[in-house]
Every structure is written in structure tokens, then in C-alpha cells.
């Protein structure tokens, strides 16, 4: 027995050639994982995290409870201090994942009567958090700061404004596009209209910044941002997330953020891995290699005359628009059969007509692999 309504929804996904399935592991050349720096398989990080656990005498498999009860083991304050220092932030609060951090923030911080202005392409975790909030949310067009300003003007006119706070949320790198907002202009707009700026740095951490601290740190804007969300399942190659902000914000979240309060804390091993991954970020070599690969990929796009199809990006994510689920799936399959793991991004994940092939670049990709994969792509999309 299975509910008929759910059955119909699955059937409709099949009709649209958009049925999602769990991924399979493969031995193809990796142009799809979020492991931009190769940290997930880095032996030095693996060994350093175990050494830290031994040093702290923490031979313990689980956290045993919520952070508000028995789960706040001694690695939490150690790692949160490390994060605050590294990110030039007053405080850091670790969550179990980026998804938890975003729903925990948006469900608890904006209050009834407040306004959230969000980029139209915001990640599902931001949207889900906003759905749980009593504040009203309005989207601005993707990376369109003039559109954002129109909304800011609208919501700061009149006397209602005295009682309401405005939160502006966007991402430093958009996960399905790879592009970034103009952060300096964004900060200035938020200052001008007294709005609280929130930036999701999931795909900026490890990629931008002198020590890989993210796009906001790269531009020296830390103090102008109310909250930054950094996640550890991408460039840091492990798991978990943190919200960076003031001591008061941390105290507020500890009291009111339900996805922090009502869940078992991360095991010590996760915290030790975050600690070791941040230490590894300090070494420039791997980040430099990633940067070189990003530049090389961009030059190969031009060489293959594909620039009209690719979304402009300086990040590790590069997307080639190929309209239609059938077409993008077909082309992805062809490239996969030639040994490269590239993923088609289908509607409804992106809007109809904007389906795309998404290339995630890594420090460990070789120039030969990059040249080869784009050479394979070119005749398939330009003919
Ligand atoms: C922009 C953005 N924010 C948040 C998340 C969620 O992070 P996590 O995978 O740690 O739950 C993701 C991951 O897909 C993301 O791309």
C-alpha cells in the first residue's frame, strides 16, 4: 500500500525525465564533488584529527546528547575559538550541518513583523528556514542589487519601519551557478538602509580569501556582516557548519535556535576533523593549485568558444547551460561514458530552460583532464 497522491507525484517526475535517484560511487575523473581541495581524502588531516582526539584523551564515539545537555564535549569550545580567530569574528557557533545552521538561523532570528529579502536563487536550506519564520520574505532577482534596493526603499518608507528589522540574505557563491554578488555594493546598501546582512559562504570557504576564509574575508567585510554561515561538507571535506557573528547572536541562537537545541551534538571525531581541516587551510599550496585550475578552466572555455554557454564564475563551480532535461542528461551521459564525472542539473532544481551541466573543479584535477573534458563537450553543445 502506498498513498495514491504520492504515487502520482513520482509518476509526474518520471514523465518529466526528472526522477531523482541516490548517487552511485564511481571511478570517473571527479568534476562533480564539492571536495574542492581534496581534503576529504587528505591523510594528514585524517591523522591530525586522530592525534588531537588522543591528545585530548577523547576515545569516544558519540556526543551523548544535545549541546545544551551532555553533548557539549571539550572540543566544542576549542574549535569554536579556533573558528572565531580564523574568521575574524567575535563568536562562532557550530551546527551539525549547513542545512541545520540555515534553518536554525532563519526560523529563529527574523521575528514576526520583520522582513527578509533574499536572492531568488537562495539555497533550499535558506528557503526552508524562511518558511519556518514568522517574518515575511520577499525575493530579489538573482544578484540584482538594483532590484534589492527597490525593495529596501519600499520597506523603509513610512512609519512601519520603526518597528521592523530587515534581513538581507544571499550566498557568496551560488551552488547551482558558481557566480557571486557584488559584496561591497551589498554591504553599502545594507548600511544605507540599516539592514542586517547574512551571507552563506558554503562554497566560498576554502576557495576565496588569503587563508581560504571566504569571499567576505577576502574583501575585508567581516565587520559589516551580521552573520556568516560556513559549512564543512564542501572545501573542508568533512561535515558540520558554523554561524559566525557576535557574542550576543551566539547567545540568542543557543537559546532559541531549535535545530541547535533539539538534536544530538556532533561526535568528537567530527570536531577534531574540522580542527585539522582549518589547520590544513593555512597551507597555501593546495588552494593555489585550485586557483590555477579555475583560471585554466576559464581559458579553455574561451579556447573552445564556449563562453556564451557558461555562466561567468571565478569560483570552483562552472555551469554550461543546456536547455531541457532530456538533452542535458543525454550529454552528461556521453561525457560520463568517456570517463568524466559531470552532473546534469535538471528542472525543477533549476527553472525550466535553464538546465545545465555543472563542473566542480578541484585542486587535484590535472590540466590534461580539464582540456579533455571541455574538448568532449564543445562539439556536443555548439553543433
Ligand atoms: C549554499 C549552501 N548552503 C547550505 C548548504 C547545506 O550545507 P550542508 O551540506 O552542510 O548541510 C549547501 C549544501 O548543499 C549549500 O550549497
Coordinates of C-alpha atoms and ligand atoms in Angstrom, one line a residue:
X1 CA 0.0 0.0 0.0
X2 CA 1.3 3.5 -0.9
X3 CA -0.7 6.8 -0.9
X4 CA -2.1 7.5 -4.3
X5 CA -1.2 11.2 -4.2
X6 CA 2.5 10.4 -3.6
X7 CA 2.4 7.8 -6.3
X8 CA 1.1 10.5 -8.8
X9 CA 3.9 12.8 -7.8
X10 CA 6.5 10.2 -8.5
X11 CA 4.9 9.4 -11.9
X12 CA 5.0 13.0 -12.8
X13 CA 8.7 13.2 -12.1
X14 CA 9.2 10.2 -14.4
X15 CA 7.2 11.8 -17.1
X16 CA 9.4 14.9 -16.9
X17 CA 12.5 12.8 -17.0
X18 CA 13.3 14.4 -13.6
X19 CA 13.2 11.4 -11.3
X20 CA 15.9 11.8 -8.7
X21 CA 17.9 8.8 -7.5
X22 CA 20.6 8.3 -4.9
X23 CA 24.1 8.7 -6.4
X24 CA 26.4 5.8 -7.1
X25 CA 30.1 5.8 -6.4
X26 CA 32.3 5.5 -9.4
X27 CA 36.0 5.7 -10.5
X28 CA 35.5 8.5 -13.1
X29 CA 37.5 11.7 -13.1
X30 CA 35.9 13.9 -10.5
X31 CA 34.2 17.0 -11.9
X32 CA 31.2 16.7 -9.6
X33 CA 32.1 16.5 -5.9
X34 CA 32.3 19.5 -3.5
X35 CA 35.7 18.3 -2.3
X36 CA 37.4 21.3 -4.0
X37 CA 40.7 20.9 -2.1
X38 CA 40.7 17.1 -1.9
X39 CA 40.6 17.4 1.9
X40 CA 38.1 14.5 2.3
X41 CA 40.8 12.1 1.4
X42 CA 43.8 14.0 2.9
X43 CA 45.8 11.6 5.1
X44 CA 47.5 14.4 7.0
X45 CA 44.1 15.7 8.1
X46 CA 42.9 12.2 9.0
X47 CA 46.0 11.6 11.1
X48 CA 45.9 15.0 12.7
X49 CA 42.3 14.6 13.8
X50 CA 43.1 11.3 15.4
X51 CA 46.2 12.7 17.1
X52 CA 44.0 15.5 18.6
X53 CA 41.5 13.0 19.9
X54 CA 44.3 11.0 21.6
X55 CA 45.9 14.2 22.9
X56 CA 42.6 15.3 24.5
X57 CA 42.1 11.7 25.7
X58 CA 38.8 11.6 23.9
X59 CA 38.4 8.0 22.8
X60 CA 34.6 8.5 22.5
X61 CA 32.3 7.6 19.6
X62 CA 29.3 9.8 20.2
X63 CA 28.4 13.1 21.8
X64 CA 25.8 11.5 24.1
X65 CA 23.3 14.4 24.0
X66 CA 22.3 17.9 22.8
X67 CA 24.9 20.7 23.2
X68 CA 22.6 22.1 25.9
X69 CA 22.8 18.8 27.9
X70 CA 25.6 16.3 27.9
X71 CA 26.8 16.7 24.3
X72 CA 28.9 19.9 24.6
X73 CA 32.2 18.0 24.9
X74 CA 35.5 19.8 25.4
X75 CA 36.4 20.0 21.7
X76 CA 33.5 22.4 21.1
X77 CA 35.0 25.4 22.9
X78 CA 38.4 24.6 21.5
X79 CA 37.2 24.5 17.9
X80 CA 34.8 27.4 18.2
X81 CA 37.6 29.6 19.5
X82 CA 39.8 28.5 16.5
X83 CA 37.0 29.4 14.1
X84 CA 36.3 32.8 15.6
X85 CA 40.1 33.6 15.4
X86 CA 40.4 32.3 11.9
X87 CA 37.4 34.1 10.6
X88 CA 38.0 37.4 12.4
X89 CA 34.6 37.1 14.1
X90 CA 33.6 37.7 17.7
X91 CA 32.0 34.3 18.0
X92 CA 31.4 31.1 16.2
X93 CA 28.6 28.5 16.9
X94 CA 28.9 25.0 15.4
X95 CA 25.9 23.3 14.0
X96 CA 25.5 19.7 12.8
X97 CA 25.3 20.8 9.1
X98 CA 24.8 23.8 6.9
X99 CA 21.2 22.8 6.4
X100 CA 20.7 22.8 10.2
X101 CA 22.5 26.2 10.5
X102 CA 20.3 27.9 7.9
X103 CA 17.0 26.6 9.2
X104 CA 18.2 27.3 12.8
X105 CA 19.1 30.9 11.9
X106 CA 16.1 31.8 9.7
X107 CA 13.5 30.1 11.9
X108 CA 14.6 31.9 15.0
X109 CA 16.2 35.3 14.2
X110 CA 13.8 37.2 12.0
X111 CA 10.7 37.9 14.1
X112 CA 7.0 38.4 13.3
X113 CA 6.7 41.8 11.6
X114 CA 10.3 41.7 10.3
X115 CA 11.2 41.4 6.6
X116 CA 13.6 39.0 4.9
X117 CA 14.9 40.0 1.4
X118 CA 16.5 37.0 -0.3
X119 CA 18.2 36.3 -3.6
X120 CA 15.9 34.4 -5.9
X121 CA 18.4 31.6 -6.2
X122 CA 18.9 31.0 -2.5
X123 CA 19.7 27.5 -1.4
X124 CA 16.8 25.2 -0.2
X125 CA 18.1 25.4 3.4
X126 CA 17.6 29.2 3.5
X127 CA 14.2 28.9 1.9
X128 CA 13.1 26.1 4.4
X129 CA 14.3 28.3 7.3
X130 CA 12.3 31.2 6.0
X131 CA 9.2 29.0 5.7
X132 CA 9.6 28.3 9.4
X133 CA 9.9 32.0 10.2
X134 CA 7.0 34.3 11.2
X135 CA 8.7 37.1 9.2
X136 CA 7.6 37.9 5.7
X137 CA 10.1 37.0 2.9
X138 CA 10.5 38.7 -0.5
X139 CA 12.9 37.7 -3.2
X140 CA 15.0 40.0 -5.3
X141 CA 16.2 39.0 -8.7
X142 CA 19.4 36.9 -8.8
X143 CA 22.4 39.1 -8.0
X144 CA 20.4 42.1 -9.0
X145 CA 21.2 44.7 -6.4
X146 CA 19.1 47.4 -8.0
X147 CA 16.1 45.2 -7.5
X148 CA 17.2 44.7 -3.9
X149 CA 17.4 48.4 -3.4
X150 CA 13.9 48.9 -4.8
X151 CA 12.7 46.5 -2.1
X152 CA 14.8 48.2 0.6
X153 CA 13.3 51.6 -0.4
X154 CA 9.8 50.1 -0.3
X155 CA 10.2 48.6 3.2
X156 CA 12.0 51.6 4.8
X157 CA 9.4 54.1 3.7
X158 CA 6.7 55.1 6.2
X159 CA 6.5 54.7 10.0
X160 CA 6.1 50.9 10.0
X161 CA 9.8 50.7 9.5
X162 CA 10.5 51.8 13.1
X163 CA 9.2 48.6 14.4
X164 CA 10.6 46.2 11.9
X165 CA 14.0 44.8 11.2
X166 CA 15.2 44.0 7.7
X167 CA 17.4 41.0 7.0
X168 CA 19.1 40.6 3.6
X169 CA 20.4 37.1 2.7
X170 CA 22.5 35.9 -0.2
X171 CA 25.3 33.5 -0.9
X172 CA 29.0 34.3 -1.6
X173 CA 29.0 31.6 -4.3
X174 CA 25.8 30.2 -5.7
X175 CA 25.8 26.4 -5.7
X176 CA 24.0 25.9 -9.0
X177 CA 25.6 28.8 -10.9
X178 CA 29.0 29.4 -9.4
X179 CA 28.6 33.2 -9.6
X180 CA 28.8 35.8 -6.7
X181 CA 27.2 39.0 -5.7
X182 CA 29.0 42.3 -5.6
X183 CA 29.7 42.1 -1.9
X184 CA 31.0 45.7 -1.5
X185 CA 27.8 47.2 -3.0
X186 CA 25.7 44.8 -1.0
X187 CA 27.4 45.9 2.3
X188 CA 26.9 49.6 1.4
X189 CA 23.2 49.0 0.6
X190 CA 22.7 47.2 3.9
X191 CA 24.4 50.1 5.7
X192 CA 22.4 52.7 3.9
X193 CA 19.1 51.1 4.8
X194 CA 20.1 49.7 8.2
X195 CA 19.5 46.1 7.1
X196 CA 21.2 43.0 8.7
X197 CA 23.2 41.2 6.1
X198 CA 23.5 37.4 6.2
X199 CA 25.9 35.6 3.9
X200 CA 26.0 31.9 3.2
X201 CA 29.7 31.1 2.5
X202 CA 29.2 27.3 1.8
X203 CA 31.0 27.4 -1.5
X204 CA 33.3 30.4 -0.7
X205 CA 35.1 28.9 2.2
X206 CA 38.4 27.4 1.2
X207 CA 38.2 29.0 -2.3
X208 CA 38.4 32.7 -1.7
X209 CA 40.5 34.7 0.8
X210 CA 44.1 34.9 1.8
X211 CA 43.8 31.8 4.0
X212 CA 40.7 30.5 2.4
X213 CA 38.4 32.3 4.8
X214 CA 35.7 33.0 2.2
X215 CA 34.7 35.9 0.0
X216 CA 33.7 38.3 2.8
X217 CA 37.1 37.9 4.4
X218 CA 38.8 38.2 1.0
X219 CA 37.2 41.6 0.7
X220 CA 37.7 42.6 4.4
X221 CA 34.0 43.0 5.0
X222 CA 33.7 40.8 8.2
X223 CA 32.6 43.6 10.4
X224 CA 29.8 44.7 8.1
X225 CA 28.1 41.3 8.0
X226 CA 25.6 40.3 10.7
X227 CA 26.1 36.6 10.2
X228 CA 28.1 34.3 8.0
X229 CA 27.3 30.7 7.5
X230 CA 30.3 28.5 6.8
X231 CA 29.8 24.8 6.0
X232 CA 32.3 21.9 6.2
X233 CA 31.0 19.4 3.7
X234 CA 32.4 21.3 0.7
X235 CA 36.1 22.5 0.5
X236 CA 36.8 21.4 4.1
X237 CA 36.0 17.8 3.1
X238 CA 34.3 16.9 6.3
X239 CA 31.0 17.7 7.9
X240 CA 29.2 20.3 10.1
X241 CA 28.8 24.1 9.8
X242 CA 29.2 27.3 11.9
X243 CA 27.4 30.6 12.2
X244 CA 29.9 33.4 12.6
X245 CA 28.7 36.6 14.4
X246 CA 28.6 38.5 17.6
X247 CA 28.6 37.0 21.1
X248 CA 25.0 38.2 21.5
X249 CA 24.0 36.4 18.3
X250 CA 25.6 33.3 19.6
X251 CA 23.8 33.6 23.0
X252 CA 20.5 34.2 21.2
X253 CA 20.9 31.1 18.9
X254 CA 21.8 28.9 21.9
X255 CA 18.5 30.0 23.5
X256 CA 16.2 30.0 20.5
X257 CA 17.6 28.1 17.6
X258 CA 15.7 24.8 17.6
X259 CA 18.0 22.9 15.1
X260 CA 20.9 23.5 17.5
X261 CA 19.0 22.7 20.7
X262 CA 16.9 19.7 19.8
X263 CA 19.4 17.4 18.3
X264 CA 22.4 15.3 19.4
X265 CA 25.7 17.2 19.1
X266 CA 28.4 16.2 16.6
X267 CA 30.7 13.4 17.8
X268 CA 34.2 14.4 18.9
X269 CA 35.7 12.9 15.8
X270 CA 33.8 15.5 13.6
X271 CA 35.1 18.4 15.7
X272 CA 38.7 17.0 15.5
X273 CA 38.4 16.8 11.7
X274 CA 37.1 20.4 11.4
X275 CA 40.0 21.5 13.6
X276 CA 42.6 19.6 11.4
X277 CA 41.0 20.9 8.2
X278 CA 41.3 24.5 9.3
X279 CA 44.9 23.9 10.1
X280 CA 45.4 22.5 6.6
X281 CA 43.8 25.6 5.1
X282 CA 46.7 27.6 6.4
X283 CA 49.0 25.9 3.8
X284 CA 48.7 27.8 0.5
X285 CA 49.8 25.1 -1.9
X286 CA 46.6 23.3 -2.5
X287 CA 44.5 26.4 -2.6
X288 CA 46.9 27.9 -5.1
X289 CA 46.5 24.8 -7.3
X290 CA 42.8 25.1 -7.2
X291 CA 43.1 28.8 -8.2
X292 CA 45.3 27.8 -11.1
X293 CA 42.8 25.1 -12.3
X294 CA 40.0 27.6 -12.1
X295 CA 42.0 30.0 -14.3
X296 CA 43.0 27.2 -16.7
X297 CA 39.4 26.0 -17.0
X298 CA 38.3 29.6 -17.8
X299 CA 41.0 29.9 -20.5
X300 CA 39.9 26.5 -22.0
X301 CA 36.3 27.7 -22.1
X302 CA 37.5 30.6 -24.3
X303 CA 39.7 28.3 -26.4
X304 CA 36.7 26.1 -27.2
X305 CA 34.5 29.1 -27.8
X306 CA 32.1 28.1 -25.1
X307 CA 31.9 31.4 -23.2
X308 CA 28.4 32.2 -24.4
X309 CA 27.1 29.0 -22.8
X310 CA 28.9 29.2 -19.5
X311 CA 27.8 31.3 -16.5
X312 CA 30.6 33.8 -15.6
X313 CA 32.3 32.5 -12.5
X314 CA 35.6 32.8 -10.5
X315 CA 34.6 30.1 -8.1
X316 CA 35.2 26.3 -8.3
X317 CA 31.7 25.8 -9.8
X318 CA 31.2 26.3 -13.5
X319 CA 27.9 25.7 -15.3
X320 CA 27.2 25.2 -19.0
X321 CA 23.5 25.9 -19.8
X322 CA 22.0 23.1 -21.9
X323 CA 18.2 23.5 -22.1
X324 CA 15.9 20.6 -21.5
X325 CA 16.2 17.7 -19.1
X326 CA 16.5 15.1 -21.9
X327 CA 19.2 17.0 -23.7
X328 CA 21.4 17.8 -20.7
X329 CA 21.0 14.2 -19.4
X330 CA 22.0 12.8 -22.8
X331 CA 25.1 15.0 -23.0
X332 CA 26.1 14.2 -19.4
X333 CA 25.8 10.5 -20.1
X334 CA 28.0 10.8 -23.2
X335 CA 30.7 12.6 -21.2
X336 CA 30.4 10.2 -18.3
X337 CA 30.8 7.3 -20.7
X338 CA 34.1 8.9 -21.7
X339 CA 35.4 8.7 -18.1
X340 CA 34.4 12.1 -16.6
X341 CA 32.0 12.5 -13.7
X342 CA 30.0 15.6 -14.6
X343 CA 26.4 16.0 -13.3
X344 CA 23.4 17.3 -15.2
X345 CA 21.3 19.8 -13.1
X346 CA 17.7 19.3 -14.0
X347 CA 14.5 21.2 -13.6
X348 CA 12.9 21.6 -11.1
X349 CA 16.2 22.0 -9.3
X350 CA 16.8 24.9 -11.7
X351 CA 14.0 26.6 -13.7
X352 CA 12.8 25.0 -17.0
X353 CA 15.0 26.0 -19.9
X354 CA 18.0 26.7 -17.5
X355 CA 19.0 23.1 -17.1
X356 CA 22.8 22.8 -17.1
X357 CA 25.9 20.7 -16.9
X358 CA 27.8 21.5 -13.7
X359 CA 31.6 21.3 -13.4
X360 CA 33.1 21.3 -10.0
X361 CA 36.8 22.0 -10.1
X362 CA 39.4 20.6 -7.7
X363 CA 43.0 21.1 -6.7
X364 CA 43.6 17.5 -7.8
X365 CA 42.2 17.9 -11.4
X366 CA 45.0 17.9 -14.0
X367 CA 45.2 20.4 -16.9
X368 CA 45.0 17.4 -19.3
X369 CA 41.7 16.3 -17.7
X370 CA 40.3 19.9 -17.9
X371 CA 41.3 20.2 -21.6
X372 CA 39.9 16.8 -22.4
X373 CA 36.5 17.2 -20.8
X374 CA 35.9 20.6 -22.5
X375 CA 37.1 19.2 -25.8
X376 CA 34.5 16.5 -25.4
X377 CA 31.8 19.0 -24.5
X378 CA 32.4 21.5 -27.3
X379 CA 31.0 19.6 -30.3
X380 CA 28.0 18.3 -28.3
X381 CA 26.8 21.8 -27.5
X382 CA 27.9 24.0 -30.4
X383 CA 26.6 21.8 -33.2
Ligands
LIG1 C1 24.7 27.4 -0.4 C2 24.5 26.2 0.5 N1 24.1 26.4 1.8 C3 24.0 25.4 2.7 C4 24.2 24.1 2.3 C5 23.9 23.0 3.2 O1 25.1 22.5 3.8 P1 25.3 21.1 4.4 O2 25.6 20.2 3.2 O3 26.4 21.2 5.4 O4 24.0 20.7 5.0 C6 24.6 23.8 0.9 C7 24.8 22.4 0.5 O5 24.4 21.9 -0.5 C8 24.7 24.9 0.1 O6 25.1 24.7 -1.2

